[in-house]
Coordinates of C-alpha atoms in Angstrom, one line a residue:
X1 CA 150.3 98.5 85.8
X2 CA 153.9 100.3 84.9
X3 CA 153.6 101.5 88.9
X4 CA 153.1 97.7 90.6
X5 CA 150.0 97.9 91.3
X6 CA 148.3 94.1 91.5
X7 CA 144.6 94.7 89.8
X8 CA 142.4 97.6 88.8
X9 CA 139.0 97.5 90.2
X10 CA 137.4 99.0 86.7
X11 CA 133.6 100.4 87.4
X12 CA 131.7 103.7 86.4
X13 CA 129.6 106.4 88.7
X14 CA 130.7 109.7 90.5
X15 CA 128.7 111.7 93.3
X16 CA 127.0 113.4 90.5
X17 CA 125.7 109.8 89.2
X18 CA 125.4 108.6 92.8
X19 CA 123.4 105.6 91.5
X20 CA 126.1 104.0 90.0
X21 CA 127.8 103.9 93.1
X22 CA 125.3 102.2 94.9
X23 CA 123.3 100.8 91.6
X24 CA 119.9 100.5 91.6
X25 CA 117.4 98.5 90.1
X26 CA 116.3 100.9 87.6
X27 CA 120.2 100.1 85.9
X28 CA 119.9 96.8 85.1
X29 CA 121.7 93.2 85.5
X30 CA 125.8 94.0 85.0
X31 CA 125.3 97.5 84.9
X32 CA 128.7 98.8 84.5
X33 CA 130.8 95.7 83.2
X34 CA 130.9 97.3 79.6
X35 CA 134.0 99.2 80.8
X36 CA 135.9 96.8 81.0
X37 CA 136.8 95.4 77.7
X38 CA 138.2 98.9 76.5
X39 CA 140.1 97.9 79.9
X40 CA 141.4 95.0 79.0
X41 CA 142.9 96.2 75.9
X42 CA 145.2 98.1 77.4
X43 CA 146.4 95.9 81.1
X44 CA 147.5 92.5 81.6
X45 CA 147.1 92.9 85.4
X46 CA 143.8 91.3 86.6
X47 CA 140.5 93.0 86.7
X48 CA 137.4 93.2 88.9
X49 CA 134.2 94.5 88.1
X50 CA 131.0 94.9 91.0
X51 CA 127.5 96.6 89.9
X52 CA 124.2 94.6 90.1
X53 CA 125.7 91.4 88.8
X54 CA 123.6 88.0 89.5
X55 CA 125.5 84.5 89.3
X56 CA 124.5 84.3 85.4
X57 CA 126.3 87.3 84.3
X58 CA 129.1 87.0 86.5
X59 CA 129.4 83.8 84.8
X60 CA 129.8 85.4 81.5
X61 CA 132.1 88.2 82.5
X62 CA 134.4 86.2 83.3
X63 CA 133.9 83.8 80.6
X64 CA 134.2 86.8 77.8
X65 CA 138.2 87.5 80.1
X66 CA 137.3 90.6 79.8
X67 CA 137.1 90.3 83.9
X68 CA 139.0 88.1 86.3
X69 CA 136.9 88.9 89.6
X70 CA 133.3 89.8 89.9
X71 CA 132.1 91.3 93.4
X72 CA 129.1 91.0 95.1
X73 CA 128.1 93.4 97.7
X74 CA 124.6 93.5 99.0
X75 CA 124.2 90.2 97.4
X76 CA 125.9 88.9 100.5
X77 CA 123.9 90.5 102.7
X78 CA 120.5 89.3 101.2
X79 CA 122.2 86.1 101.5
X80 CA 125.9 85.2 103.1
X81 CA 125.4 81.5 101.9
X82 CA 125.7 82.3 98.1
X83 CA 128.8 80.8 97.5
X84 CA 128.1 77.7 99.2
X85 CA 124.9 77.3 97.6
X86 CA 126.2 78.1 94.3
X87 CA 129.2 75.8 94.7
X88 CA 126.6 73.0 95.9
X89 CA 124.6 73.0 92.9
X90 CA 121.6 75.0 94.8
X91 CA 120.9 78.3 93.2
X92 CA 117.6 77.8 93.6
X93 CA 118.2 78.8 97.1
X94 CA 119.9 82.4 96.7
X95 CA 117.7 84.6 97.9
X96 CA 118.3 87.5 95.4
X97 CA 119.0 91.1 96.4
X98 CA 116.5 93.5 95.3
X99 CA 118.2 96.5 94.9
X100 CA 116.1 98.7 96.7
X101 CA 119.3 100.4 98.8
X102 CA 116.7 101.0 101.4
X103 CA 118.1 99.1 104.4
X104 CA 121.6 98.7 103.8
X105 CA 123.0 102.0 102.9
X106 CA 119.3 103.4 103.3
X107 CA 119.3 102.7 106.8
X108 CA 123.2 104.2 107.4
X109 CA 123.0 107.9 105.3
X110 CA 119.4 108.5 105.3
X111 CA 118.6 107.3 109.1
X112 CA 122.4 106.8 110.5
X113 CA 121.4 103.6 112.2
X114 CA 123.0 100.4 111.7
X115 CA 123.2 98.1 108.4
X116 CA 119.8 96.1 107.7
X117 CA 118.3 94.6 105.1
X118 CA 114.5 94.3 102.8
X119 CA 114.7 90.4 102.2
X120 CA 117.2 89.3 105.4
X121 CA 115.7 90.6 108.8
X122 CA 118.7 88.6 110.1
X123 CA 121.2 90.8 109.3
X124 CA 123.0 92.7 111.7
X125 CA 120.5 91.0 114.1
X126 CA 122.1 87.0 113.4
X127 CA 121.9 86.2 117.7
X128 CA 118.9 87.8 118.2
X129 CA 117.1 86.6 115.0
X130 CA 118.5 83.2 115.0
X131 CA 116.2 80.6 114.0
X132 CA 116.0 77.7 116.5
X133 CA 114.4 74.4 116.6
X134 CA 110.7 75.1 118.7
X135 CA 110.3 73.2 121.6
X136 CA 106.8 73.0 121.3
X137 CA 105.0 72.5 117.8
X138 CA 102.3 74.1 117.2
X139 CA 99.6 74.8 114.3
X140 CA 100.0 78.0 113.0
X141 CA 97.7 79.4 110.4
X142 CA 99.3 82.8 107.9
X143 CA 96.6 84.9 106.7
X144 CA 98.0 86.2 103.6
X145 CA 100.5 85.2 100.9
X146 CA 102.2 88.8 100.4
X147 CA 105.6 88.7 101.6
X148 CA 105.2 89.5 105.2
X149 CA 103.3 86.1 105.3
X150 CA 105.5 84.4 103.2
X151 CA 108.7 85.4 105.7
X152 CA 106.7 84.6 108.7
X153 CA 105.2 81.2 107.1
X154 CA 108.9 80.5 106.3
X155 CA 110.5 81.1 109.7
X156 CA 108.2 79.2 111.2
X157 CA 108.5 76.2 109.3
X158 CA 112.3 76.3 109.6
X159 CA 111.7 76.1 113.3
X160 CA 109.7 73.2 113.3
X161 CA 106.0 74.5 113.1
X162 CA 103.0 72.9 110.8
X163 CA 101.8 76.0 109.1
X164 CA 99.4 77.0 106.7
X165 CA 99.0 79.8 104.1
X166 CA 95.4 81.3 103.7
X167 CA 95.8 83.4 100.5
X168 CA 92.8 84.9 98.7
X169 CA 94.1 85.2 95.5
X170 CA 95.5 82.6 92.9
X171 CA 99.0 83.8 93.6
X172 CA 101.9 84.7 96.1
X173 CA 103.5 87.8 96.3
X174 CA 100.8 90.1 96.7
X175 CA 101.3 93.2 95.9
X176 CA 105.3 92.7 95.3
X177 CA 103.9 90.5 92.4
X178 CA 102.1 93.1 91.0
X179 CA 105.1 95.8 91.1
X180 CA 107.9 93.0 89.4
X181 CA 105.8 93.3 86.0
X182 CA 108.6 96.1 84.9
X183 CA 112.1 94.3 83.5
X184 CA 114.2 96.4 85.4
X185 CA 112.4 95.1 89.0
X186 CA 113.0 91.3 87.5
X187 CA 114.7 90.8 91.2
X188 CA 111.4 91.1 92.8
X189 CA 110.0 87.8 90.9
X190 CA 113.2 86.1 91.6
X191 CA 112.6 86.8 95.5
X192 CA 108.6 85.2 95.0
X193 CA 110.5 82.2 93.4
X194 CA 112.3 82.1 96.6
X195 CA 109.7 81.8 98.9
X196 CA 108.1 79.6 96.8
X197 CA 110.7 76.9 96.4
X198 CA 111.7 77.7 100.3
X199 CA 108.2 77.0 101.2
X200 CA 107.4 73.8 99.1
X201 CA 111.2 72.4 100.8
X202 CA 109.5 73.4 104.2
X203 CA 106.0 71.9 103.4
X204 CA 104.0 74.5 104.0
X205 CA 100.7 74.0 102.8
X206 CA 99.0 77.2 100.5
X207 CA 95.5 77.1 100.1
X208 CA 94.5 79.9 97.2
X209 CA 91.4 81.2 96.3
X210 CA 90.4 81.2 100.2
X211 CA 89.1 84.5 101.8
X212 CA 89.7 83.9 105.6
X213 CA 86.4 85.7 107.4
X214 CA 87.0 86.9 111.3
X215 CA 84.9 84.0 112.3
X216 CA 86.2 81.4 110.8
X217 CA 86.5 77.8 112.3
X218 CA 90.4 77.5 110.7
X219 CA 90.8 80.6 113.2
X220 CA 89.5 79.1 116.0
X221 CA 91.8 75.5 115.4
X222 CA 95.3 77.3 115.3
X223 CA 97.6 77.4 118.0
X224 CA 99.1 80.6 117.0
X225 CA 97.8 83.2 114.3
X226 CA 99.6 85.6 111.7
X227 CA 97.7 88.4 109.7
X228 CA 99.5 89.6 106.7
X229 CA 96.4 90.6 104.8
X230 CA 98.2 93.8 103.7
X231 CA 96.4 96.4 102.0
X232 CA 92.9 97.3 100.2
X233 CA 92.9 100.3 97.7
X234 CA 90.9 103.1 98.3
X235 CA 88.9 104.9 95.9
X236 CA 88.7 108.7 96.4
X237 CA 85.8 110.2 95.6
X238 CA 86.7 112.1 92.4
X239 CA 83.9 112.7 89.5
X240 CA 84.5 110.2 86.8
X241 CA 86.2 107.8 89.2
X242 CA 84.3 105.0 87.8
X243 CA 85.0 106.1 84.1
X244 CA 85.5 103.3 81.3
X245 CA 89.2 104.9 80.8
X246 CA 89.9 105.1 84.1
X247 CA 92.0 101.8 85.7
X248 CA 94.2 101.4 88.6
X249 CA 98.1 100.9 88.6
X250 CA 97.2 97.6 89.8
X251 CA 95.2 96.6 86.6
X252 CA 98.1 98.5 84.4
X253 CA 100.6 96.4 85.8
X254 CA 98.9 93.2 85.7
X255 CA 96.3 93.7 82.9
X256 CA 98.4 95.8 79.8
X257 CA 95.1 95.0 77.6
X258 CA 93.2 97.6 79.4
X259 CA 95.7 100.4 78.7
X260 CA 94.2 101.2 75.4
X261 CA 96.0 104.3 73.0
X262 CA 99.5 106.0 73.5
X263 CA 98.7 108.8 75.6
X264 CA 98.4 107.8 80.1
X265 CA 97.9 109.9 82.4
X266 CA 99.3 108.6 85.8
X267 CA 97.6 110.0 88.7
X268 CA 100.0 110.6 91.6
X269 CA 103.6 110.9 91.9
X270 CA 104.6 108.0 94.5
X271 CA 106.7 105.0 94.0
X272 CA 104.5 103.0 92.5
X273 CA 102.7 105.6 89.6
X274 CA 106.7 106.3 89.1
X275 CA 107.5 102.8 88.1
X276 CA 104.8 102.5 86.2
X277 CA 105.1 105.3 84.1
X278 CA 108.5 104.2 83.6
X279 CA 107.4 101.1 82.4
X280 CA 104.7 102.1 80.1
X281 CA 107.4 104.5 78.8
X282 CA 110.5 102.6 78.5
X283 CA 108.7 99.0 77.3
X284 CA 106.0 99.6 76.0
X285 CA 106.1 103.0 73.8
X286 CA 103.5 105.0 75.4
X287 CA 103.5 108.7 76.0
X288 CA 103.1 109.2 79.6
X289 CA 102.4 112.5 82.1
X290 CA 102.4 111.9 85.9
X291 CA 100.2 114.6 87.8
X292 CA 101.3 114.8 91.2
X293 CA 99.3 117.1 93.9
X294 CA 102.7 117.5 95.9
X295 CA 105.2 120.0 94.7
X296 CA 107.9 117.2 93.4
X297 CA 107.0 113.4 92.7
X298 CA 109.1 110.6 94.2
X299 CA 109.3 112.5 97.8
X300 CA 109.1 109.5 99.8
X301 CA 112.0 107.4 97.8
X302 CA 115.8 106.9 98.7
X303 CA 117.5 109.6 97.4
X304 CA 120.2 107.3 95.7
X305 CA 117.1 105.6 93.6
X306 CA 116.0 109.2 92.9
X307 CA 118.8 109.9 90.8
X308 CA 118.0 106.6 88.2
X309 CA 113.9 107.6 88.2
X310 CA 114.8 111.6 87.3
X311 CA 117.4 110.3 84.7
X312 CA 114.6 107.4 83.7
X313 CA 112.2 110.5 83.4
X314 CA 114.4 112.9 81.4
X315 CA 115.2 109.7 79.1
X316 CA 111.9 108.1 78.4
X317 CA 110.4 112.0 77.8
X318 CA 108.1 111.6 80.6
X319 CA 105.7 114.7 81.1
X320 CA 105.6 115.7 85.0
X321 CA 102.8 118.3 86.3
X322 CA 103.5 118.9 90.5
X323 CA 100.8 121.1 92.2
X324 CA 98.0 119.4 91.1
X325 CA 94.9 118.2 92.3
X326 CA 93.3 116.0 90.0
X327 CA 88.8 117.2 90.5
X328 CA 87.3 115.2 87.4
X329 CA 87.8 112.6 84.7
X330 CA 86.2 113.4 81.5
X331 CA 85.9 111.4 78.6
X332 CA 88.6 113.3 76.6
X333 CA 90.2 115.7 79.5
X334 CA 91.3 115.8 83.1
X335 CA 90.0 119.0 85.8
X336 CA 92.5 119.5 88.2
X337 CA 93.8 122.7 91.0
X338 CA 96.9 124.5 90.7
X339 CA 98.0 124.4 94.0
X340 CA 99.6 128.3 93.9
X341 CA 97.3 129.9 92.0
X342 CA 93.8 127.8 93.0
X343 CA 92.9 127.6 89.1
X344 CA 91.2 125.1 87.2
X345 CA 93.7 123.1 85.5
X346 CA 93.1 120.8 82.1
X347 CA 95.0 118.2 80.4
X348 CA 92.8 117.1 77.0
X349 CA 93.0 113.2 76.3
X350 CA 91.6 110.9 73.8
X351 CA 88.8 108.7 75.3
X352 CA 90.6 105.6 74.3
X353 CA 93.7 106.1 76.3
X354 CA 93.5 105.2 80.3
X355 CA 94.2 107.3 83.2
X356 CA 95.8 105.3 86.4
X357 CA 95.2 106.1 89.9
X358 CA 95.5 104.0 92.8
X359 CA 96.2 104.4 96.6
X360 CA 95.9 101.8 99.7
X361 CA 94.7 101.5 103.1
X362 CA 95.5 98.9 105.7
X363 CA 93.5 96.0 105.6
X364 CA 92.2 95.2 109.5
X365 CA 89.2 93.5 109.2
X366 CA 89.6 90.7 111.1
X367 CA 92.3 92.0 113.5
X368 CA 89.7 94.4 114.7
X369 CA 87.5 91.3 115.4
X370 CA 89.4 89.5 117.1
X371 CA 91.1 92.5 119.1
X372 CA 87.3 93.2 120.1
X373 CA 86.9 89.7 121.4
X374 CA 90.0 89.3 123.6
X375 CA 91.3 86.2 121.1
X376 CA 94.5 87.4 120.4
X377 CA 97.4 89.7 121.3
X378 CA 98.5 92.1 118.5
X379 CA 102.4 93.0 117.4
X380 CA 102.3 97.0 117.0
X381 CA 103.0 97.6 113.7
X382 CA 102.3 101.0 112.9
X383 CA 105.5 102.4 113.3
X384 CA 107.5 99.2 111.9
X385 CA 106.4 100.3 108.3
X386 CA 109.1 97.4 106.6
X387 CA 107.2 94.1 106.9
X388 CA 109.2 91.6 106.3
X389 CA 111.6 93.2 109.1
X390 CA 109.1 91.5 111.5
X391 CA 108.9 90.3 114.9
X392 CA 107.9 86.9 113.6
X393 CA 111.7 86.3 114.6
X394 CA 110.4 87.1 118.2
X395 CA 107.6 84.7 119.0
X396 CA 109.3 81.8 120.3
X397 CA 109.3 82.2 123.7
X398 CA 105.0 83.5 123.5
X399 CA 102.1 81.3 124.2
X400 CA 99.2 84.0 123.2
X401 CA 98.3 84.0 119.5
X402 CA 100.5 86.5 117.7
X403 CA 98.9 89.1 114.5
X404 CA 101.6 90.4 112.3
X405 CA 99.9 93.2 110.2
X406 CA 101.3 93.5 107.0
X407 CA 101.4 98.0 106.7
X408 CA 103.9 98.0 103.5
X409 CA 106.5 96.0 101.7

């Protein structure tokens, strides 16, 4: 302040803490503006503050004057229109940032491509994605309610479509409902919110509780087809598979009754047996070893999120065993294969706690049916692994019947 300068930009992180520079979901809402009230003692100059703020807590930073600017970053990319909506009264339609990091800086250090985004396919891409009034209407029918149908039920609406959403469950989501149980992934209900309020504007019509079978008559009445039926589990063929203590990540997610006792084991060392072990750890109380048959867990994630799960892991005490093949559930143990050594491997539980497992595989049922009988043309989507990033932005111009598959989201 003594040297002229105008106002401090007051935040926390350092390449060592890389997470804090780009924060991540596992931080938390507001994650850094507790520095700056000790701040504030000592400047008169304005202050900002950025980190994983929503509109709420901005709200209150400012409010406290501990803070005279809040920043948003990859808020505005998930949505350029928040001001406007805000200052209109309609924050019900702020699509919310998610915090993955996967597309935005994701996509620049980890791929060195251009600046994209999980929940807004449009940007970067506003000319080419822009969504246009259709010239034609047409009845489209979206097989699935996970949020590659959701997006493409959406933008098809907006252009001027009657759609409807063929969901066999009793919710939307899909699986992105099942993994927003954790507090510290609250942004990923806020973003089925979204699509639900966006949807019931647009008058899209969800039917639940409605498996759609390849010949179907609702099929065979639509102008235009999407498949978003995302993904089945797969059970591997490991002795005790089908044991009473045995559940799925699914079930611990969406079902915490069935996680009986203190002690989980979480079979597998991918995104999703990481966040749930963080969950059961951090909300929940529960001692919690992951067993991981590669030689380090979370090998597929972001390295910037890396840094919040290790630091999660260190924090919550969470027990990590790489090399591992799990052979057999028991009652009160586990049988598993150092990977080094070929031994036999046992971790000794009690029979009341659970053990999680869970894995997927694409879910192409009815796309093989109808690619068998010539009905319809099918998007590639093997290699386009981000399904919201779809090419439902790219049909206006088809006639054929268009199948979107939903591989991951």
């Amino acid at each position: 302040e003594k040297a002229g300068v105008d106002a401090l930009d007051i935040d926390a992180g350092c390449y060592e803490r890389i997470d804090y520079i780009f924060p991540t979901a596992y931080l938390g809402d507001a994650c850094m503006d507790y520095v700056c009230s000790e701040a504030r003692k000592h400047v008169n100059i304005p202050i900002m503050n950025a980190g994983n703020h929503t509109p709420e807590s901005a709200l209150r930073l400012i409010e406290s004057k501990d803070a005279d600017f809040v920043m948003f970053g990859r808020q505005f990319i998930a949505d350029p229109d928040t001001v406007n909506k805000l200052m209109n009264d309609h924050e019900e339609d702020v699509r919310p940032c998610i915090r993955c990091n996967e597309e935005c800086v994701g996509r620049i250090v980890g791929r060195l491509t251009k600046l994209s985004c999980a929940v807004n396919p449009q940007a970067c891409e506003e000319e080419r994605f822009a969504i246009k009034p259709c010239s034609q209407v047409k009845n489209i029918v979206v097989i699935g309610a996970g949020p590659a149908g959701l997006e493409a039920a959406r933008v098809a609406a907006a252009e001027g479509h009657n759609v409807e959403i063929y969901e066999k469950t009793n919710m939307i989501g899909g699986q992105l409902s099942v993994a927003a149980t954790p507090k510290f992934k609250d942004q990923l209900k806020k973003l089925v919110k979204w699509f639900e309020v966006q949807l019931n504007k647009l008058d899209v019509i969800i039917h639940f509780n409605y498996e759609v079978k390849a010949d179907d008559q609702i099929l065979k009445n639509a102008d235009q087809i999407i498949v978003a039926c995302g993904a089945d589990e797969i059970i591997p063929p490991i002795n005790g598979i089908n044991n009473e203590n045995v559940i799925s990540v699914i079930d611990a997610h969406m079902h915490k009754g069935m996680i009986k006792g203190e002690n989980v084991i979480m079979c597998g060392g991918g995104l999703s047996g990481i966040d749930s072990a963080i969950e059961l750890a951090s909300e929940h109380g529960k001692n919690v070893t992951i067993i991981e048959m590669a030689d380090s867990i979370a090998k597929d994630v972001l390295f910037i999120n890396q840094a919040s799960i290790f630091a999660k892991i260190d924090e919550y005490k969470i027990n990590v065993i790489t090399g591992a093949k799990v052979i057999e559930f028991n009652n009160d143990e586990i049988l598993f294969l150092e990977g080094e050594t070929g031994m036999v491997g046992i971790i000794k539980v009690a029979y009341e706690n659970k053990m999680l497992f869970i894995a997927t595989q694409d879910n192409e049922e009815i796309v093989q049916f109808l690619e068998k009988d010539d009905l319809i043309a099918v998007s590639n989507f093997k290699k386009d692994k981000r399904a919201i990033r779809s090419q439902a932005y790219l049909t206006r111009e088809e006639n054929s019947p268009l199948v979107i598959l939903n591989k991951e989201h």
